[in-house]
Amino acid sequence: VQLQASGGGLVQAGGSLRLSCAASGFTFSNYAVAWFRQAPGKEREFVAGISRSGINTHYRDSVKGRSTIRRDNAKNTAWLQLNSLKPEDTAVYYCAGKDTIYGGNFDLRSDDMEYWGKGTQVTVSS
């Protein structure tokens, strides 16, 4: 079982990044996917989640309107598009999966996620 996050980097404030999460070793379409992030000295926090089918999505308030999560089950991949990046978005971003029916109406909890990928660093300079 593997989730591989990629796409992070150093970007100026106002810029954009697209993070990818490639899955292998399990039936990706059975899993809700979420992105979390953790900044230095802070707890890991939910960023965005997407249901098995991709129909339902949910975002934390601070990224709503400038981020998009989507998935392609045929490619076993999920993405998180981050736009209008701010220095406070600087963190290690992780993708995670959970075998659950997700209506996209609440923040998924990191403790509940079953599979995790290694993180990808996003650094936003001011």
Coordinates of C-alpha atoms in Angstrom, one line a residue:
V1 CA 0.0 0.0 0.0
Q2 CA 1.4 3.3 -1.0
L3 CA 0.4 6.9 -1.3
Q4 CA 3.0 9.2 -2.9
A5 CA 2.5 12.9 -2.6
S6 CA 4.5 15.2 -4.9
G7 CA 4.4 18.7 -6.4
G8 CA 5.5 20.8 -3.5
G9 CA 8.1 23.5 -3.8
L10 CA 9.0 27.1 -3.1
V11 CA 6.7 29.7 -4.5
Q12 CA 6.1 33.4 -4.0
A13 CA 2.9 34.7 -2.3
G14 CA 0.1 34.8 -4.8
G15 CA 1.5 31.8 -6.8
S16 CA 0.1 28.4 -7.4
L17 CA 1.0 24.8 -6.9
R18 CA -0.6 21.5 -7.8
L19 CA 0.0 18.7 -5.5
S20 CA -0.4 15.1 -6.6
C21 CA -1.2 11.9 -4.7
A22 CA -0.5 8.7 -6.5
A23 CA -2.0 5.5 -4.9
S24 CA -1.0 1.9 -5.4
G25 CA -1.6 -1.4 -3.6
F26 CA -5.3 -0.9 -2.7
T27 CA -8.6 -0.2 -4.4
F28 CA -8.3 3.6 -4.6
S29 CA -11.9 4.1 -5.7
N30 CA -13.1 2.6 -2.3
Y31 CA -11.3 5.3 -0.4
A32 CA -12.1 8.9 0.5
V33 CA -9.0 11.0 0.1
A34 CA -7.9 14.0 2.2
W35 CA -5.1 16.4 2.2
F36 CA -3.6 17.5 5.5
R37 CA -0.8 19.9 6.4
Q38 CA 1.5 20.4 9.2
A39 CA 3.5 23.6 9.8
P40 CA 6.5 23.7 12.2
G41 CA 5.4 23.7 15.8
K42 CA 1.7 23.2 14.9
E43 CA -0.7 20.2 14.8
R44 CA -1.6 18.5 11.6
E45 CA -4.7 20.0 10.2
F46 CA -7.3 19.0 7.6
V47 CA -7.1 21.0 4.3
A48 CA -9.5 19.3 1.9
G49 CA -11.3 16.0 1.4
I50 CA -13.0 14.3 -1.5
S51 CA -15.4 11.4 -1.6
R52 CA -14.9 8.1 -3.4
S53 CA -16.6 9.2 -6.5
G54 CA -15.2 12.7 -6.5
I55 CA -18.6 14.3 -6.3
N56 CA -18.4 15.5 -2.7
T57 CA -15.6 17.8 -1.6
H58 CA -14.9 19.9 1.5
Y59 CA -12.3 22.5 2.4
R60 CA -11.1 24.2 5.5
D61 CA -12.3 27.7 5.6
S62 CA -8.8 29.3 5.2
V63 CA -8.3 27.6 1.8
K64 CA -11.9 27.7 0.5
G65 CA -12.2 29.5 -2.8
R66 CA -8.6 29.2 -3.7
S67 CA -8.1 25.5 -3.6
T68 CA -9.6 22.6 -5.6
I69 CA -9.4 18.9 -4.7
R70 CA -10.2 16.3 -7.4
R71 CA -9.4 12.8 -8.3
D72 CA -9.3 10.4 -11.2
N73 CA -10.0 6.8 -10.0
A74 CA -8.9 5.4 -13.4
K75 CA -5.4 6.9 -12.7
N76 CA -5.4 6.1 -9.0
T77 CA -4.5 9.8 -8.4
A78 CA -5.8 12.7 -6.5
W79 CA -4.7 16.3 -6.8
L80 CA -4.9 19.5 -4.7
Q81 CA -4.6 22.7 -6.6
L82 CA -3.5 25.6 -4.4
N83 CA -3.9 29.1 -5.7
S84 CA -3.3 32.6 -4.3
L85 CA -0.8 31.0 -1.9
K86 CA 0.0 32.8 1.3
P87 CA 3.0 32.5 3.6
E88 CA 0.6 30.9 6.2
D89 CA 0.1 28.0 3.8
T90 CA 3.7 27.0 4.3
A91 CA 3.7 23.4 5.6
V92 CA 4.3 19.8 4.8
Y93 CA 1.3 18.5 2.9
Y94 CA 0.2 14.9 3.2
C95 CA -2.4 12.9 1.4
A96 CA -4.3 10.2 3.2
G97 CA -7.0 7.7 2.5
K98 CA -9.9 6.1 4.4
D99 CA -12.3 3.4 3.4
T100 CA -15.5 5.3 4.1
I101 CA -18.5 6.9 2.5
Y102 CA -17.8 10.6 2.7
G103 CA -20.5 13.2 2.1
G104 CA -18.0 16.1 2.1
N105 CA -19.8 17.8 4.9
F106 CA -17.1 17.8 7.6
D107 CA -13.4 17.9 8.2
L108 CA -11.9 14.4 8.1
R109 CA -9.9 13.6 11.2
S110 CA -6.2 12.6 10.8
D111 CA -6.6 9.9 13.5
D112 CA -9.3 8.2 11.4
M113 CA -7.3 8.0 8.2
E114 CA -6.0 4.6 7.3
Y115 CA -3.2 5.2 4.8
W116 CA -0.8 8.0 4.6
G117 CA 1.8 9.2 2.1
K118 CA 5.0 10.9 2.9
G119 CA 4.6 14.6 2.8
T120 CA 5.6 17.2 0.3
Q121 CA 6.9 20.5 1.4
V122 CA 5.2 23.7 0.4
T123 CA 7.0 26.9 1.1
V124 CA 5.4 30.3 0.3
S125 CA 7.7 33.3 0.5
S126 CA 6.3 36.8 1.1

